[in-house]
PDB file of C-alpha atoms in Angstrom:
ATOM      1  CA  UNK P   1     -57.797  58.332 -15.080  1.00 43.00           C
ATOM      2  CA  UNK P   2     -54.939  56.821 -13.775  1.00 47.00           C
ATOM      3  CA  UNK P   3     -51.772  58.182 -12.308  1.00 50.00           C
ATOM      4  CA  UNK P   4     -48.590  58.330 -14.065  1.00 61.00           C
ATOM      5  CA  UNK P   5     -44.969  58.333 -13.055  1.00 68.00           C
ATOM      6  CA  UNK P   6     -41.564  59.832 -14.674  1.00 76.00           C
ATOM      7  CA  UNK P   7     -38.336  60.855 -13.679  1.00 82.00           C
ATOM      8  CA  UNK P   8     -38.202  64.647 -12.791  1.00 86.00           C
ATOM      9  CA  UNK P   9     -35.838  67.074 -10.548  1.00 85.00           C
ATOM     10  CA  UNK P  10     -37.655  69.647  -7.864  1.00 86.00           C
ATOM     11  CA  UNK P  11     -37.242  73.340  -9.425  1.00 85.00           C
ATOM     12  CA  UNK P  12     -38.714  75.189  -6.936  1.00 86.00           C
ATOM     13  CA  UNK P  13     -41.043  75.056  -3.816  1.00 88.00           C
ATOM     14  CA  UNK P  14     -44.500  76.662  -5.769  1.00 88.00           C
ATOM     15  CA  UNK P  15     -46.769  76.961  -2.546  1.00 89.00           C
ATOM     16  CA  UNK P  16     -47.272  75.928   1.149  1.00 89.00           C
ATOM     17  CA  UNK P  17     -50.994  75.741   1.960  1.00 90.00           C
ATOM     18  CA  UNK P  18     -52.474  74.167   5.209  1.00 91.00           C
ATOM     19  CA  UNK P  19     -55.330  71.896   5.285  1.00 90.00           C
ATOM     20  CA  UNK P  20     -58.555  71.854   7.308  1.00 92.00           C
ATOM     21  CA  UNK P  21     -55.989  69.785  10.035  1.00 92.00           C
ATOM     22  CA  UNK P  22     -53.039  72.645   9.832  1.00 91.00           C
ATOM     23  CA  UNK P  23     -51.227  70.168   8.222  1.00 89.00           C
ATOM     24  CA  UNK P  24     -48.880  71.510   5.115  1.00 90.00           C
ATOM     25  CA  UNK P  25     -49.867  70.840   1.779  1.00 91.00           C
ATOM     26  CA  UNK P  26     -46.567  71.557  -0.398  1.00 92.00           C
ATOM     27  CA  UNK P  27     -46.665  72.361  -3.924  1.00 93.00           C
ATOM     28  CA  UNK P  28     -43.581  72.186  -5.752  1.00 91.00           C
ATOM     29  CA  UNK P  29     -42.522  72.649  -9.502  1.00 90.00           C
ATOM     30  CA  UNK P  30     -40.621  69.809 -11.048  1.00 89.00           C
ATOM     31  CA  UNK P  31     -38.706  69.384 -14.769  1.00 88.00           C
ATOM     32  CA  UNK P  32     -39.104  65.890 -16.317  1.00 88.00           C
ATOM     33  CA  UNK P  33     -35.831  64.240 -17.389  1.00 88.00           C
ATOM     34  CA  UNK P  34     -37.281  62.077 -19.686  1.00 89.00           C
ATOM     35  CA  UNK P  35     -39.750  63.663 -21.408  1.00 91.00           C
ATOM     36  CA  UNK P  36     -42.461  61.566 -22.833  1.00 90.00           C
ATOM     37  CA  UNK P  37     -44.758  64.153 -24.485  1.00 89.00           C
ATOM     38  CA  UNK P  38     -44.098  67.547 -25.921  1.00 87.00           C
ATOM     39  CA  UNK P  39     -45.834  69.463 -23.506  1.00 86.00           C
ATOM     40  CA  UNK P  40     -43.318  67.575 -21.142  1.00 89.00           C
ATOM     41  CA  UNK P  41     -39.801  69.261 -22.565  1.00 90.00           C
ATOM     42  CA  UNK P  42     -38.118  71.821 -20.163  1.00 90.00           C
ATOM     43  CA  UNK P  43     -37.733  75.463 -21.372  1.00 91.00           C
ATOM     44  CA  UNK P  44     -34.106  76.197 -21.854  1.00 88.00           C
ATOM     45  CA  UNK P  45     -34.909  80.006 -21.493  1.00 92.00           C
ATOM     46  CA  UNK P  46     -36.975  79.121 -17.943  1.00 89.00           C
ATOM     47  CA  UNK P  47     -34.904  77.766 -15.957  1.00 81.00           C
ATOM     48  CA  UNK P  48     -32.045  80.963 -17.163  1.00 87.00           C
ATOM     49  CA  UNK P  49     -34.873  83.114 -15.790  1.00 88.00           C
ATOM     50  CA  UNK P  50     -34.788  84.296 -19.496  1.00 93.00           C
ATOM     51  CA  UNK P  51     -37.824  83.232 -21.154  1.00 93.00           C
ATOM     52  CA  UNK P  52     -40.542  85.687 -22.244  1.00 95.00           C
ATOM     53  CA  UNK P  53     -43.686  83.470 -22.083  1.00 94.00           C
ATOM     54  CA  UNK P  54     -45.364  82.836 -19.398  1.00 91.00           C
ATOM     55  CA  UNK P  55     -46.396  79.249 -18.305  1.00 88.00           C
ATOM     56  CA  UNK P  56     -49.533  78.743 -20.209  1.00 88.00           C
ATOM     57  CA  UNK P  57     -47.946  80.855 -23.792  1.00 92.00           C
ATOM     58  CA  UNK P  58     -44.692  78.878 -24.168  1.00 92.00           C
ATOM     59  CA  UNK P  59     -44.649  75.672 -26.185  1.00 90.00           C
ATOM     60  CA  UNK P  60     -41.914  74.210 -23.701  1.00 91.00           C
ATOM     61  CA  UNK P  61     -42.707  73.032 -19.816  1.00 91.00           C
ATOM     62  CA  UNK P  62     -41.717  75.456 -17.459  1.00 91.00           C
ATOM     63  CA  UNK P  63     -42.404  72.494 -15.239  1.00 88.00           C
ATOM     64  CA  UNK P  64     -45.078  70.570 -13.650  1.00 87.00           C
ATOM     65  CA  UNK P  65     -46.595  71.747 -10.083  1.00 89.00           C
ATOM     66  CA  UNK P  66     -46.872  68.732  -7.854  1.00 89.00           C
ATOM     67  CA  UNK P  67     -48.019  67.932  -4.596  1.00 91.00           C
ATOM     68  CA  UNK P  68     -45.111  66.444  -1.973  1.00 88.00           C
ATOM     69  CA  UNK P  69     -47.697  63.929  -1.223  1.00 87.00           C
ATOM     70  CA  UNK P  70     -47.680  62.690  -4.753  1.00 87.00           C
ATOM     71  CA  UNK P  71     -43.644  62.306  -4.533  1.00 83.00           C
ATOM     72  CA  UNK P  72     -42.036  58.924  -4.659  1.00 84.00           C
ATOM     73  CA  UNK P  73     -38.815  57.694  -3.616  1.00 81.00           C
ATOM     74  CA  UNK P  74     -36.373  57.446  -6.446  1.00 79.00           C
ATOM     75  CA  UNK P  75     -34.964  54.821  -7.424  1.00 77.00           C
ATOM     76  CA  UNK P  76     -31.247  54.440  -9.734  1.00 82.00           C
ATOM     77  CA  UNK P  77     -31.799  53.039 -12.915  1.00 84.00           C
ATOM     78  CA  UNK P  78     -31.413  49.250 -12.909  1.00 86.00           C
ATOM     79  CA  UNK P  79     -29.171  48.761 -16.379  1.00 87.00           C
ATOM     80  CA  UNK P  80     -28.927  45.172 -15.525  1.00 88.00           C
ATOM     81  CA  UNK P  81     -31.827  44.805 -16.614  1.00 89.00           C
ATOM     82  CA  UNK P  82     -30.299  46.013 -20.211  1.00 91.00           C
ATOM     83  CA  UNK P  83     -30.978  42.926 -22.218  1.00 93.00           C
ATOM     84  CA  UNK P  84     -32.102  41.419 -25.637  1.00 95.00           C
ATOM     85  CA  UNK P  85     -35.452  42.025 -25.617  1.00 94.00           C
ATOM     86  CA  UNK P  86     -35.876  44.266 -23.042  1.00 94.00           C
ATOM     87  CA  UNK P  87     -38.153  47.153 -22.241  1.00 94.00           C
ATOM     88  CA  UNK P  88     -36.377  50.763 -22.147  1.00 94.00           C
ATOM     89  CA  UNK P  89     -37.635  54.253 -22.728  1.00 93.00           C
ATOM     90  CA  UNK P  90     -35.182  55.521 -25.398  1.00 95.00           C
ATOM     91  CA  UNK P  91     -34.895  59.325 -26.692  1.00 95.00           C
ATOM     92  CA  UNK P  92     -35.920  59.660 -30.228  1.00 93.00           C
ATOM     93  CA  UNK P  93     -34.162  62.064 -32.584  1.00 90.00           C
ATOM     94  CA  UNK P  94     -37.215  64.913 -31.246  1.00 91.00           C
ATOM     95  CA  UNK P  95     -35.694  64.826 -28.086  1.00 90.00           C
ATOM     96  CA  UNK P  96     -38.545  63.013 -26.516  1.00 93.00           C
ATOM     97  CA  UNK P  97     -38.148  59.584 -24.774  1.00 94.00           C
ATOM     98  CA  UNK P  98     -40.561  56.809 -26.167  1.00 94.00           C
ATOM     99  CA  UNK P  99     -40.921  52.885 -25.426  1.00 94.00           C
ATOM    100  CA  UNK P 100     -38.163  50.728 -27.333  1.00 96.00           C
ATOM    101  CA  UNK P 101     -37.051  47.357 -27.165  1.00 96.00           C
ATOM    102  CA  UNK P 102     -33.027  46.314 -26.484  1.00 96.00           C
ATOM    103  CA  UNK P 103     -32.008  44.364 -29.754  1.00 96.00           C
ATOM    104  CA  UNK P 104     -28.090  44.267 -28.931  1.00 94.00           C
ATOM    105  CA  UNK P 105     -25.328  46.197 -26.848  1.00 93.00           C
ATOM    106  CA  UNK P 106     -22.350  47.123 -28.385  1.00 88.00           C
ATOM    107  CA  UNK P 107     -19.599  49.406 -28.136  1.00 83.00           C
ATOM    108  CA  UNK P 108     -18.298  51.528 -30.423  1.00 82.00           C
ATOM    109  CA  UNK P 109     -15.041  53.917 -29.721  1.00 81.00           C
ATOM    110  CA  UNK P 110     -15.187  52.363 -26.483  1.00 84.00           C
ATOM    111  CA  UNK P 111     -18.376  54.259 -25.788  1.00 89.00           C
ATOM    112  CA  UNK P 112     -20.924  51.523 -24.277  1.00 90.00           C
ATOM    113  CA  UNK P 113     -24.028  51.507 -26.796  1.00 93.00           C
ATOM    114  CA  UNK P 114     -27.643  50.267 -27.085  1.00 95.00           C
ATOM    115  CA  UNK P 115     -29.394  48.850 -30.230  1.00 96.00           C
ATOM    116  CA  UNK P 116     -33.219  49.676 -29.675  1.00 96.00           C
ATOM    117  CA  UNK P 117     -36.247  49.144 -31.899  1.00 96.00           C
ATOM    118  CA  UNK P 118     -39.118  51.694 -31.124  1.00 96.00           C
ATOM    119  CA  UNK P 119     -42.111  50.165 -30.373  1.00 94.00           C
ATOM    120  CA  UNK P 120     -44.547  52.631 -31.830  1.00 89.00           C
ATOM    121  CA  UNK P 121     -42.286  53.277 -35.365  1.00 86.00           C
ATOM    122  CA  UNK P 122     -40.927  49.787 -35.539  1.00 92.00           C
ATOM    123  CA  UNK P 123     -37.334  52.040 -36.227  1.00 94.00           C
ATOM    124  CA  UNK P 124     -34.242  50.631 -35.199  1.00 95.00           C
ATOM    125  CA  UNK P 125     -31.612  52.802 -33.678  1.00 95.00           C
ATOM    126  CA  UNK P 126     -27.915  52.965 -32.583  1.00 94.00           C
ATOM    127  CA  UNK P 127     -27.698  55.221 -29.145  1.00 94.00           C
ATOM    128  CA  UNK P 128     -25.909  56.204 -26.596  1.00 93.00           C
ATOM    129  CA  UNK P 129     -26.523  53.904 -23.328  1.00 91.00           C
ATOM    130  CA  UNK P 130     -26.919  57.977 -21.357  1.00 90.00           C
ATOM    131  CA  UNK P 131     -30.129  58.184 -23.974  1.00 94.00           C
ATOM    132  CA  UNK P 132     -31.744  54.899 -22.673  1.00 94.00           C
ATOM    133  CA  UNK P 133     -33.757  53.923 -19.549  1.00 93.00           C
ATOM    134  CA  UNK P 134     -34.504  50.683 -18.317  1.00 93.00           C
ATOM    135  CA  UNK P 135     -38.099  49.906 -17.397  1.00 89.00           C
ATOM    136  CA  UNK P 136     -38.360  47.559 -14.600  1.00 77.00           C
ATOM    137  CA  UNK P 137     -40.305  44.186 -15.682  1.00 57.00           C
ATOM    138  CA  UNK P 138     -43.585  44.421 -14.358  1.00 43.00           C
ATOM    139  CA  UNK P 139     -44.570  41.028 -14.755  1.00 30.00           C
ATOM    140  CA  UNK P 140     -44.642  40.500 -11.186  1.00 34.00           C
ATOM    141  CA  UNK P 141     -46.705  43.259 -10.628  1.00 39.00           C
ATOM    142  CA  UNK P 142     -49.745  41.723 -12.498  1.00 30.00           C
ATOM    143  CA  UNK P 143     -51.437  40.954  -8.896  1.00 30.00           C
ATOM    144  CA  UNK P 144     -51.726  44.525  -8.706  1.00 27.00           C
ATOM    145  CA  UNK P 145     -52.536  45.642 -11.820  1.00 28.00           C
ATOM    146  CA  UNK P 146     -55.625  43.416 -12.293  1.00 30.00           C
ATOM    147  CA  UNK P 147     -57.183  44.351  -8.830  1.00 30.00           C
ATOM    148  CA  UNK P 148     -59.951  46.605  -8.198  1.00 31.00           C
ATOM    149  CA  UNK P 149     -59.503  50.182  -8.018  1.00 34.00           C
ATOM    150  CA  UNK P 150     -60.400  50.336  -4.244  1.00 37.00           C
ATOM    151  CA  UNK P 151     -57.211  47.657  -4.012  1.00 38.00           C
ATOM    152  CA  UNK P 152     -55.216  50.128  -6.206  1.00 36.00           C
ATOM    153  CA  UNK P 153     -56.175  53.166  -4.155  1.00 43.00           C
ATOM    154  CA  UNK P 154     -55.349  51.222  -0.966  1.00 43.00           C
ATOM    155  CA  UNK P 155     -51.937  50.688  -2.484  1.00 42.00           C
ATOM    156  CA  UNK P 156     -51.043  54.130  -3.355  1.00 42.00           C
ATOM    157  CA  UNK P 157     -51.870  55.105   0.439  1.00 44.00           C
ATOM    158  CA  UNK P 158     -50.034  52.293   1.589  1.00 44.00           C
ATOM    159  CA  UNK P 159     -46.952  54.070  -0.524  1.00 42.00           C
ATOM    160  CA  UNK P 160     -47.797  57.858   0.422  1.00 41.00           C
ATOM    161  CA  UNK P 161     -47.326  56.757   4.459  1.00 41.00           C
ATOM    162  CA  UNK P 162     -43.242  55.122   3.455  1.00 40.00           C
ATOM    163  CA  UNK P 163     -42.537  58.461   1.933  1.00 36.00           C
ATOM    164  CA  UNK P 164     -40.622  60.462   4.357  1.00 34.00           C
ATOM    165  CA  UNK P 165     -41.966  63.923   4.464  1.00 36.00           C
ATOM    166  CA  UNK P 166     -39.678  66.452   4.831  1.00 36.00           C
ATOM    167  CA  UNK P 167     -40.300  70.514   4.115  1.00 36.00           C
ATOM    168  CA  UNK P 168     -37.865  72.658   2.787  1.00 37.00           C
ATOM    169  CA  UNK P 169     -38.406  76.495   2.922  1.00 36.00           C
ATOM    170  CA  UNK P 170     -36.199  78.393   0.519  1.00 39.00           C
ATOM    171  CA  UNK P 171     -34.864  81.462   1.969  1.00 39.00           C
ATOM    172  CA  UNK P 172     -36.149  83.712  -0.441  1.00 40.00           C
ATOM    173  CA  UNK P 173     -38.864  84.495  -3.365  1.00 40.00           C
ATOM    174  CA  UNK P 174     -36.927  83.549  -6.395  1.00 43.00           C
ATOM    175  CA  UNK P 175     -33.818  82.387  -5.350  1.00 44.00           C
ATOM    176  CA  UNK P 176     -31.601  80.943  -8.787  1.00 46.00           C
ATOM    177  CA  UNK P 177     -31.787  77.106  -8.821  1.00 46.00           C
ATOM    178  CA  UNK P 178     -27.766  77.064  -8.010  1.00 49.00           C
ATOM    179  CA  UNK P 179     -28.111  78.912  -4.733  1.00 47.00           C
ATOM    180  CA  UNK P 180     -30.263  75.514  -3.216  1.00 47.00           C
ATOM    181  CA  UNK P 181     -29.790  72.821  -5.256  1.00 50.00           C
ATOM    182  CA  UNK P 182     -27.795  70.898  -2.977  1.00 49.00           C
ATOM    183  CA  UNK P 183     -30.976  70.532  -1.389  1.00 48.00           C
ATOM    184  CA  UNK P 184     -32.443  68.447  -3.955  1.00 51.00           C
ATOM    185  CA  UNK P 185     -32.546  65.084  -5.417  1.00 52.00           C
ATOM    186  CA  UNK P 186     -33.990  63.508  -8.575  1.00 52.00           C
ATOM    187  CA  UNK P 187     -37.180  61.834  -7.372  1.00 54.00           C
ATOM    188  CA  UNK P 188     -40.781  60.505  -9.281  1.00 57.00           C
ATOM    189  CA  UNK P 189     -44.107  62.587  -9.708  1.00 52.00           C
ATOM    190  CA  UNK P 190     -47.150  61.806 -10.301  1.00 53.00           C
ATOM    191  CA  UNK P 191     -49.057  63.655 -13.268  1.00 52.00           C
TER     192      UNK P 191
END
């Protein structure tokens, strides 16, 4: 099984573990912000500290634990690339984000706006450009994406060694996500 990638913000350093090496091995807990499946959608109680389920019990996420080593750079939105016919992940009326395809921008009460078609219920939509997400065009990726596996596992450690690795220790056990989120930054996960 392949690895995946979405948009997500760091909640909380999870664990610090060392390998056979002493090297760190950080866990961390991150919050998708454009949730693709249900099991994906952040707890509103959770991240209050409110919420009376615990992880596996509540039918939201109260996020995703991740290795740093799986963390990508993030990279802004390109909404250039907002065009007739292009590719977009686009949030559906359940809240969740799903693939859609540009038919027309617009603007209505001087509000910029997207036209999308969902791919998967052949709907078409009027949104809010804040509710759509450009997918870069992987056409020139094709090189990659019909090489071996080896080639593909190559690749992903040729990306883990650009990451810059740097460790954050929060101060305390359960410190409120206001007290260090300056510290963070929107960033992709694998999962």
């Amino acid at each position: 099984m392949g690895h995946h990638y979405g948009n997500a913000m760091i909640v909380e350093i999870e664990d610090i573990e060392f390998d056979e090496a002493n090297e760190p091995i950080v866990k961390m807990r991150v919050m998708f912000c454009n949730p693709t499946e249900a099991s994906m959608r952040a707890c509103p109680y959770y991240l209050e500290g409110k919420c009376k389920f615990t992880d596996d019990n509540c039918r939201f996420s109260h996020g995703h634990v991740v290795k740093l080593s799986d963390v990508r750079e993030f990279h802004e939105p390109d909404f250039s690339l907002l065009k007739r016919d292009a590719r977009c992940l686009a949030r559906y009326s359940d809240g969740l984000w799903y693939e859609a395809v540009v038919d027309h921008l617009t603007e209505m009460k001087e509000k910029p706006m997207v036209e999308v078609t969902f791919t998967a219920y052949k709907e078409s939509t009027t949104i809010n450009m804040g509710d759509v997400f450009p997918l870069a065009d992987w056409e020139e990726d094709e090189d990659i994406s019909s090489s071996s596996s080896s080639d593909m596992d190559e690749n992903e450690e040729e990306e883990e060694e650009d990451i810059s690795v740097v460790v954050w220790q929060p101060g305390g056990v359960g410190q409120a996500l206001g007290q260090w989120e300056e510290h963070t930054k929107v960033s992709e996960f694998k999962f």
